Structures are given as structure tokens and as C-alpha cells.
PDB file of N, CA and C in Angstrom:
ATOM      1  N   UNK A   1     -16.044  51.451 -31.778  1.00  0.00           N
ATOM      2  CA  UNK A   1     -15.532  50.099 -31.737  1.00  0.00           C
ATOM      3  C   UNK A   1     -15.377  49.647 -30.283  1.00  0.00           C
ATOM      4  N   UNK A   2     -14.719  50.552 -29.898  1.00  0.00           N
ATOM      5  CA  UNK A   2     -14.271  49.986 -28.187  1.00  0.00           C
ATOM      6  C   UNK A   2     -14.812  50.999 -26.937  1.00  0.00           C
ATOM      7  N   UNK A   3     -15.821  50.600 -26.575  1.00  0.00           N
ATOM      8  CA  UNK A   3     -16.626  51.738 -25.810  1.00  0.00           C
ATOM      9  C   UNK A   3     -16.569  51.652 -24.182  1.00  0.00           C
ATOM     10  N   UNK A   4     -16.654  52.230 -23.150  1.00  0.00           N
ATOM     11  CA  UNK A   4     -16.267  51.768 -21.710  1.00  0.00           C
ATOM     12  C   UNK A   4     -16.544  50.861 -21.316  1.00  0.00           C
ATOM     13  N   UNK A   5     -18.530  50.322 -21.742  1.00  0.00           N
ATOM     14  CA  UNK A   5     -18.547  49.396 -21.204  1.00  0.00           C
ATOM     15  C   UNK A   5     -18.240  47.975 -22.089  1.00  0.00           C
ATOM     16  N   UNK A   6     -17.252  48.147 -23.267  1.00  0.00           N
ATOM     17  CA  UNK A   6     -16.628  46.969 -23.418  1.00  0.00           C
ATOM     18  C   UNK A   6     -15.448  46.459 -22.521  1.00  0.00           C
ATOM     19  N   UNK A   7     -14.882  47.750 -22.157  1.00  0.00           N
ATOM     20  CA  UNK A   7     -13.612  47.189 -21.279  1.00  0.00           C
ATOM     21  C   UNK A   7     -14.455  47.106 -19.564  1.00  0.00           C
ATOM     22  N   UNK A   8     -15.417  47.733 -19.539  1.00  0.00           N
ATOM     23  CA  UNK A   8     -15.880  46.804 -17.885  1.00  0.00           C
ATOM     24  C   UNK A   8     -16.238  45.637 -17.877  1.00  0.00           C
ATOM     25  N   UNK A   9     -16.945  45.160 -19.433  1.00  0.00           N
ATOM     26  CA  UNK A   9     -16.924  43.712 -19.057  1.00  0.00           C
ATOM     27  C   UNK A   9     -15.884  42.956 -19.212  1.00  0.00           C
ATOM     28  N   UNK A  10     -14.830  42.953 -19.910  1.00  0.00           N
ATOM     29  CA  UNK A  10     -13.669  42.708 -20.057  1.00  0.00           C
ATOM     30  C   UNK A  10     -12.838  42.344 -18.719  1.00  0.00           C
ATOM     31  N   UNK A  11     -13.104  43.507 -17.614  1.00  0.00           N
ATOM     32  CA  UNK A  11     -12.373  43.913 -16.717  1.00  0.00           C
ATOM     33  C   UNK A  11     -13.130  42.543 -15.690  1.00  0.00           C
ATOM     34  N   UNK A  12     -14.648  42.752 -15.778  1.00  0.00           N
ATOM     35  CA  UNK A  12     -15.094  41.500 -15.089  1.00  0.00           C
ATOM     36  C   UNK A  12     -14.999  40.087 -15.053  1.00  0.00           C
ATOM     37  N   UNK A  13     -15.087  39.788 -15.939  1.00  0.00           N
ATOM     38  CA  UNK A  13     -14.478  38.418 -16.736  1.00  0.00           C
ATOM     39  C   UNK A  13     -13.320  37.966 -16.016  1.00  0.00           C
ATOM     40  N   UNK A  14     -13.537  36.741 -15.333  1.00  0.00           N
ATOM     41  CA  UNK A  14     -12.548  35.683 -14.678  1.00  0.00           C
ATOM     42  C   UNK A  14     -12.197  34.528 -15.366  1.00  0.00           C
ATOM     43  N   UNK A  15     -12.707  33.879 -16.539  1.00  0.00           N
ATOM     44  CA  UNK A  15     -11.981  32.960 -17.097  1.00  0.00           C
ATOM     45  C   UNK A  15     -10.905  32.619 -17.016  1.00  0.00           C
ATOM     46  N   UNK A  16     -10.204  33.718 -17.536  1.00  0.00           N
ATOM     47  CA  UNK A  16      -8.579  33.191 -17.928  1.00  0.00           C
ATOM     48  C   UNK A  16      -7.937  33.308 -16.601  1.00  0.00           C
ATOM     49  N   UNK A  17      -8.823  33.758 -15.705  1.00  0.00           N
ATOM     50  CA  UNK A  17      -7.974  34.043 -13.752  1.00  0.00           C
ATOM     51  C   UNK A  17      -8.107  32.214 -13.546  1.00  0.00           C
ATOM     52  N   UNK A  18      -9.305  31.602 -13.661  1.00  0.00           N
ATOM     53  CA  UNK A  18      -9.241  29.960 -13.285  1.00  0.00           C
ATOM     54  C   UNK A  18      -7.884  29.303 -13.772  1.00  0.00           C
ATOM     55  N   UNK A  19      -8.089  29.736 -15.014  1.00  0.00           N
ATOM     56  CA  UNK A  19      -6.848  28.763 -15.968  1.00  0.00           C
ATOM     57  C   UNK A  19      -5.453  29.217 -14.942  1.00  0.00           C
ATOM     58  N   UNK A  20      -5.569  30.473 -14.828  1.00  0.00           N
ATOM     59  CA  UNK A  20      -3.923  30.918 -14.528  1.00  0.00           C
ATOM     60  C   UNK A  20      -3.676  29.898 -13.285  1.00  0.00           C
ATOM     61  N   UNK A  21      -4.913  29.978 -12.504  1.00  0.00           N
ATOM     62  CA  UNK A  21      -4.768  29.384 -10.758  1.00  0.00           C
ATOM     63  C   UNK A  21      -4.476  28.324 -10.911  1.00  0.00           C
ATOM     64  N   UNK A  22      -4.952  27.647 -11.793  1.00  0.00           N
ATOM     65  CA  UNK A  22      -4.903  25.925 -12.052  1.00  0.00           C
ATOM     66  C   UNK A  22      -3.176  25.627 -12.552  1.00  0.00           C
ATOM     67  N   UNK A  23      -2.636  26.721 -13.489  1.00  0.00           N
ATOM     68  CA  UNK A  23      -1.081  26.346 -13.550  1.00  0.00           C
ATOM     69  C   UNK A  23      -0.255  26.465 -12.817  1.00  0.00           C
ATOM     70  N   UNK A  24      -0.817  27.547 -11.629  1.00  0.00           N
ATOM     71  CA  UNK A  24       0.160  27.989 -10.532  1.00  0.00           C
ATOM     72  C   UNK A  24      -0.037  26.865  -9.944  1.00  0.00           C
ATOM     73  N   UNK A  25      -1.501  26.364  -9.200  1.00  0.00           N
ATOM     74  CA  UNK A  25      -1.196  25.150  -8.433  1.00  0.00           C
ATOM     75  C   UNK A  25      -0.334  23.645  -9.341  1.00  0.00           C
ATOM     76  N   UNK A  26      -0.776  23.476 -10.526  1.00  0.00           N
ATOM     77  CA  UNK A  26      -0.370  22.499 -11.322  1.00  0.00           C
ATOM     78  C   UNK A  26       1.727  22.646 -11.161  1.00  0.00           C
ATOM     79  N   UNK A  27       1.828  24.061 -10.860  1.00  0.00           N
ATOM     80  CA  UNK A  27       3.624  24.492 -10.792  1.00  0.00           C
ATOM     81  C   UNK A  27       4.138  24.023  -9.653  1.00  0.00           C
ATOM     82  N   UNK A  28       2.818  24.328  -8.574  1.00  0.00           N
ATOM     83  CA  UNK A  28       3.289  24.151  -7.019  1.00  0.00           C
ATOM     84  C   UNK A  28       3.688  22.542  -6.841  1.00  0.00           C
ATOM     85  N   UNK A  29       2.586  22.036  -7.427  1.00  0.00           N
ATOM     86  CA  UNK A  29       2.180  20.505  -6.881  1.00  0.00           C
ATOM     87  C   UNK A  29       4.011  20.100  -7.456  1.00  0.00           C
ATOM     88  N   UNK A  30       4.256  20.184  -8.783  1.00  0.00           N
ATOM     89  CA  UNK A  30       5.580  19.666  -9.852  1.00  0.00           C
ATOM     90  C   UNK A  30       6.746  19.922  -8.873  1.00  0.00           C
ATOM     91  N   UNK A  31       6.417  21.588  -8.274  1.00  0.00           N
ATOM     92  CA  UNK A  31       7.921  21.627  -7.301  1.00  0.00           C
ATOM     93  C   UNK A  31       8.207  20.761  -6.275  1.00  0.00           C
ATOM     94  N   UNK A  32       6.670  20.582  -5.533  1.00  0.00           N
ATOM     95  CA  UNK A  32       6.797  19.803  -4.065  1.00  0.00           C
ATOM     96  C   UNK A  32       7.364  18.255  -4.641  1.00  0.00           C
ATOM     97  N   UNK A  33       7.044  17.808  -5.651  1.00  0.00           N
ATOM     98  CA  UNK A  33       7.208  16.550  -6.383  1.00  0.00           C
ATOM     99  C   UNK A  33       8.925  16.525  -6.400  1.00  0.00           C
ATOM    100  N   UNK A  34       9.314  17.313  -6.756  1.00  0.00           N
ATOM    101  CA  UNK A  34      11.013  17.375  -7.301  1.00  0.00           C
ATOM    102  C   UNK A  34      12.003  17.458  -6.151  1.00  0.00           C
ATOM    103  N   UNK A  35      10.868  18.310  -5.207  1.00  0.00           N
ATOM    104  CA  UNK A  35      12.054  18.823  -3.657  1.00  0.00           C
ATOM    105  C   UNK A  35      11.593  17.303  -3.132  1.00  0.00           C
ATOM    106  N   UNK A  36      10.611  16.507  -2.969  1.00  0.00           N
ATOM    107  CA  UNK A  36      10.786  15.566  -2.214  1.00  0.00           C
ATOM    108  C   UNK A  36      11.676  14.427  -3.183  1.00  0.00           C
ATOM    109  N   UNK A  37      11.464  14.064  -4.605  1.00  0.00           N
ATOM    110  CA  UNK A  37      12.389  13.313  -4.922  1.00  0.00           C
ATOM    111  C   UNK A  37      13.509  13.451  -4.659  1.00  0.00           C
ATOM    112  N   UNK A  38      14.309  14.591  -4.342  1.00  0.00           N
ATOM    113  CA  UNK A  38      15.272  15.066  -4.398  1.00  0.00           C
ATOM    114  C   UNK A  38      16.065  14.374  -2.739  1.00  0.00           C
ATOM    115  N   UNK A  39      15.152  14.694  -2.170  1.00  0.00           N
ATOM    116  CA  UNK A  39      15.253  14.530  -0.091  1.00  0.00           C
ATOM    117  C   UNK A  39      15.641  12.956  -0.339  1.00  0.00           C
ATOM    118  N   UNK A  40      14.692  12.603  -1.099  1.00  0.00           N
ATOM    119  CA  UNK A  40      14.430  11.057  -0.770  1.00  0.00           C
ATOM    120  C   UNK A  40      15.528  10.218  -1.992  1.00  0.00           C
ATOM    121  N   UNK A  41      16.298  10.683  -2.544  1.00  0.00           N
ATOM    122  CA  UNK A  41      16.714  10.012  -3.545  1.00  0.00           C
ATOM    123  C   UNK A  41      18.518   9.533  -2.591  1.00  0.00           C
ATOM    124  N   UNK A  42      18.717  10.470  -2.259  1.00  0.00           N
ATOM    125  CA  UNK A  42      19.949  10.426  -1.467  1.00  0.00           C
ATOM    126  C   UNK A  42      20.009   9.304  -0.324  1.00  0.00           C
ATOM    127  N   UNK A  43      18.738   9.720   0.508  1.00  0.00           N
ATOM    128  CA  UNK A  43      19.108   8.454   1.408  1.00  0.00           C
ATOM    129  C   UNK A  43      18.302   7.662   1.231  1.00  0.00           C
ATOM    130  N   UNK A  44      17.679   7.122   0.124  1.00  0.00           N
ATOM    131  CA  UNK A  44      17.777   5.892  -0.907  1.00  0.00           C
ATOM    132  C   UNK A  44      18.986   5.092  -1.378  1.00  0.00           C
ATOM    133  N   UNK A  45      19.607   6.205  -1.773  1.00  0.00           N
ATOM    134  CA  UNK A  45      20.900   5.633  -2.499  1.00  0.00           C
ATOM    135  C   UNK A  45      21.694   4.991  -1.449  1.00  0.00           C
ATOM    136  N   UNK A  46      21.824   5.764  -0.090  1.00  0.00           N
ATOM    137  CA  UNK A  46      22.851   5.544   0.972  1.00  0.00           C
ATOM    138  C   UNK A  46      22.038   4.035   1.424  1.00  0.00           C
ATOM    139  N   UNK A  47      20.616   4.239   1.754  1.00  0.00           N
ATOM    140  CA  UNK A  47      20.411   2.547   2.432  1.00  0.00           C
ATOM    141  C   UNK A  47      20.740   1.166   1.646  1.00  0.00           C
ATOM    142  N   UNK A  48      20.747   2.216   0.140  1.00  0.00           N
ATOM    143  CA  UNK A  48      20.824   0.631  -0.747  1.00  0.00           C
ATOM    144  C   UNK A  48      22.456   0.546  -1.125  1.00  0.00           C
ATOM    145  N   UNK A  49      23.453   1.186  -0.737  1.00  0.00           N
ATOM    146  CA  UNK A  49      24.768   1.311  -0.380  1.00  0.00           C
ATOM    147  C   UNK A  49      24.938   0.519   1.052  1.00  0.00           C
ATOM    148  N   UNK A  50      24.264   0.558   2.001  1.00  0.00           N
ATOM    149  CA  UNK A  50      24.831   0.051   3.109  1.00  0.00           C
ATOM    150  C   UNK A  50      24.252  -1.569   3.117  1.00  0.00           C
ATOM    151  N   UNK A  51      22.541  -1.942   2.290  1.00  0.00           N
ATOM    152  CA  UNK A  51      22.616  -2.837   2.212  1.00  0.00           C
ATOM    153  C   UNK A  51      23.915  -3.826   1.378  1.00  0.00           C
ATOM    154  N   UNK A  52      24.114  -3.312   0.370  1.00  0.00           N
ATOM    155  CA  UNK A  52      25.264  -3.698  -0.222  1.00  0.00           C
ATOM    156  C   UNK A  52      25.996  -4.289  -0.401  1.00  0.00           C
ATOM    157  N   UNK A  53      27.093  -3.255   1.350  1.00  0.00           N
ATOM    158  CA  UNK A  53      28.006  -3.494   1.865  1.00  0.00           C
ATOM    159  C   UNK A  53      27.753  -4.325   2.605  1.00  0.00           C
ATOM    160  N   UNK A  54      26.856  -4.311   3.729  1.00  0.00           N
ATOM    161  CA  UNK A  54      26.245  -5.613   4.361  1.00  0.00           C
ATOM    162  C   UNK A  54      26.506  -6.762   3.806  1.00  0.00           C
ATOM    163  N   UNK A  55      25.654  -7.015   2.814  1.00  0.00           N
ATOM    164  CA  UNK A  55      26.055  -8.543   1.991  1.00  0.00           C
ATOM    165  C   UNK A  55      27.195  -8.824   1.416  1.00  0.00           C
ATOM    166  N   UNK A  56      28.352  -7.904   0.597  1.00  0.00           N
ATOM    167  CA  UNK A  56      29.511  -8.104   0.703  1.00  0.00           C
ATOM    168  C   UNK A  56      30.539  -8.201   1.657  1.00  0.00           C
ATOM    169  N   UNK A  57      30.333  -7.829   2.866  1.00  0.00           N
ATOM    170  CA  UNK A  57      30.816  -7.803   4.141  1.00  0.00           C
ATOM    171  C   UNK A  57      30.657  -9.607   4.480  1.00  0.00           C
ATOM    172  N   UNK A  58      29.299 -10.193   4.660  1.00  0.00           N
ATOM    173  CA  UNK A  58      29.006 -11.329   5.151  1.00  0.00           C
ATOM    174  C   UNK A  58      29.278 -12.087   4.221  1.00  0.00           C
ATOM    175  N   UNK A  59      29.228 -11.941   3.385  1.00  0.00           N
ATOM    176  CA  UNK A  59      29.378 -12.931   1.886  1.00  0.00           C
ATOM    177  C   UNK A  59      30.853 -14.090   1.800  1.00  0.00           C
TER     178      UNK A  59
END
């Protein structure tokens, strides 16, 4: 049934290595996505806080 050179070709076979690479990068890209929303959400919040205050200040 299962003879050596079934498992050398087995062993050769990269298919499922593409797929894996493609989720690791597809994981990488999602993290860099989250750490920069993350950077950028804060002093978002703070400029649109100081605009704000600005216009309630002058108002």
C-alpha cells in the first residue's frame, strides 16, 4: 500500500507549503493593519478633541 517511494513523493510536494505562505503573509499584512489602526486611532481622537475644544472655546 505505502511504499518509500510514495512517501518521497509526498515529501516533495510543495502545494500545501504555497497555501501555508500565503496565510502567514495574509496574518502579517491583518497585524500591520491593526498595530497601525491602533497608533493612529488615538491621535485621531486627540486632534478631533482639540478641534472641538477650539470651536467651543471661540464659540
Amino acid at each position: 500500500m505505502f511504499n518509500k517511494d510514495h512517501f518521497e513523493r509526498l515529501k516533495r510536494e510543495e502545494t500545501g507549503a504555497s497555501a501555508i505562505e500565503y496565510g502567514l503573509i495574509a496574518a502579517l499584512v491583518f497585524l500591520v493593519i491593526v498595530a497601525a489602526v491602533n497608533l493612529l486611532s488615538g491621535k485621531t481622537s486627540n486632534m478631533f478633541n482639540n478641534v472641538s475644544n477650539a470651536v467651543i472655546e471661540n464659540t
